[in-house]
XYZ file of C-alpha atoms in Angstrom:
155
model
C 14.102 -5.528 13.194
C 11.606 -3.359 11.335
C 13.970 -2.151 8.593
C 14.551 1.224 10.260
C 18.145 1.074 11.625
C 17.219 0.295 15.232
C 20.758 -0.647 16.284
C 22.195 2.580 14.857
C 19.754 4.784 16.763
C 19.892 2.688 19.928
C 23.690 3.099 19.898
C 23.879 6.888 19.513
C 24.050 7.630 23.237
C 26.670 4.896 23.640
C 29.049 7.066 21.602
C 28.591 9.775 24.217
C 29.139 7.348 27.099
C 32.370 6.208 25.430
C 33.437 9.798 24.737
C 33.448 9.204 20.975
C 32.363 12.573 19.549
C 33.304 11.647 15.966
C 31.296 8.419 16.177
C 28.330 10.323 17.609
C 28.414 12.858 14.786
C 28.682 10.153 12.115
C 25.821 8.234 13.732
C 23.606 11.325 13.853
C 24.345 12.101 10.190
C 23.612 8.492 9.181
C 20.372 8.519 11.171
C 19.202 11.746 9.556
C 20.107 10.472 6.104
C 18.715 6.941 6.329
C 16.057 6.582 9.031
C 12.392 7.122 8.254
C 9.230 5.459 9.492
C 6.870 5.376 6.516
C 7.528 1.649 6.237
C 5.479 -1.457 5.570
C 6.487 -2.889 8.932
C 4.679 -4.218 12.018
C 6.714 -3.324 15.087
C 6.681 -4.074 18.813
C 5.540 -0.928 20.643
C 7.545 -1.412 23.855
C 10.872 -2.141 22.119
C 10.463 0.711 19.669
C 9.577 3.210 22.400
C 12.478 2.376 24.676
C 15.115 1.791 22.003
C 14.182 3.862 18.947
C 12.223 6.721 20.476
C 14.510 6.824 23.510
C 17.579 6.759 21.274
C 16.320 9.588 19.091
C 15.397 11.739 22.082
C 18.631 11.204 23.999
C 20.738 11.858 20.894
C 18.713 14.996 20.180
C 19.378 16.293 23.671
C 23.093 15.508 23.357
C 23.227 17.244 19.960
C 21.683 20.509 21.222
C 23.183 20.918 24.696
C 26.814 22.100 24.780
C 27.024 21.085 28.449
C 27.452 17.427 27.420
C 30.241 18.140 24.925
C 28.439 16.614 21.931
C 26.533 19.629 20.561
C 26.521 19.754 16.780
C 26.536 23.246 15.256
C 24.947 22.033 12.006
C 22.149 20.062 13.709
C 18.592 21.390 13.105
C 16.348 19.185 15.309
C 16.080 16.427 12.692
C 16.196 13.664 15.333
C 13.383 15.329 17.245
C 11.313 15.513 14.061
C 11.927 11.795 13.485
C 10.880 11.128 17.089
C 7.681 13.146 16.620
C 6.851 11.224 13.435
C 7.431 7.920 15.210
C 5.406 9.046 18.227
C 2.448 9.942 16.016
C 2.618 6.512 14.393
C 2.639 4.860 17.847
C -0.286 6.813 19.348
C -3.048 4.603 17.852
C -1.638 1.661 19.824
C -2.935 3.372 22.994
C -6.537 3.465 21.735
C -7.741 0.648 23.972
C -10.395 0.613 26.719
C -7.712 0.694 29.439
C -5.101 2.790 27.647
C -2.665 -0.121 27.862
C -1.181 -0.135 24.369
C -1.509 -2.919 21.885
C 1.814 -4.763 21.818
C 2.292 -4.282 18.076
C 1.383 -1.694 15.486
C 1.974 -1.347 11.765
C 3.924 1.814 10.961
C 1.760 2.676 7.935
C -1.611 1.110 8.686
C -1.875 1.333 12.476
C -3.392 -1.388 14.654
C -4.673 -4.448 12.837
C -8.187 -5.664 13.680
C -6.793 -9.022 14.768
C -4.142 -7.548 17.096
C -3.943 -9.125 20.532
C -4.354 -7.052 23.687
C -1.949 -9.287 25.617
C 1.222 -7.428 26.496
C 3.978 -7.553 29.093
C 3.715 -5.332 32.162
C 6.848 -3.402 31.177
C 5.322 -2.744 27.783
C 2.172 -1.501 29.430
C 3.462 0.754 32.153
C 6.990 1.991 31.547
C 6.615 4.235 28.525
C 6.076 7.513 30.369
C 9.733 8.583 30.359
C 10.108 8.552 26.581
C 6.599 9.717 25.707
C 6.661 12.392 28.399
C 10.005 13.637 27.124
C 8.647 13.733 23.577
C 5.698 15.825 24.767
C 7.920 18.210 26.677
C 10.360 18.679 23.789
C 7.685 19.128 21.100
C 5.044 20.944 23.145
C 2.496 18.297 22.102
C 0.846 16.830 25.243
C -0.804 13.906 23.401
C 2.173 11.583 23.855
C 2.425 12.065 27.614
C -1.355 11.885 28.032
C -1.432 8.520 26.252
C 1.305 7.141 28.504
C -0.344 8.511 31.661
C -3.712 6.950 30.784
C -2.152 3.529 31.405
C -1.804 4.403 35.078
C -5.431 5.465 35.582
C -7.545 3.069 37.654
C -10.538 1.828 35.653
C -13.672 0.744 37.485
């Protein structure tokens, strides 16, 4: 699954749902220690946005907000920095005439010349939550703008 610990990151918010603070903290530490995206790997944009990017962003918000009961005093926005790195690697997938992202992208080399434009409707139009959140948390509007472009009517 891309060799970047997708299940670990996708499960971080599950620890919070189950009330497992110790599991959440261990998972965050493991993510910070082992997850990185400078990989020779071609990934599926939709799955990575909803599971990896969404997982990083939700865990980041849990780790910084004491209201949820999972704030980590030692945490220094590392999950958000991982999310920003991943978001930057995903942005070239949106460089299409319609803004509908390519379904796959290589994490190091970007979109391959032979990449198909065929994608599922969910993969084309449901990425605004995660990419919008990434923009809001980082102050970088490029992620949200890319996701919003999908919804623009082209004539």
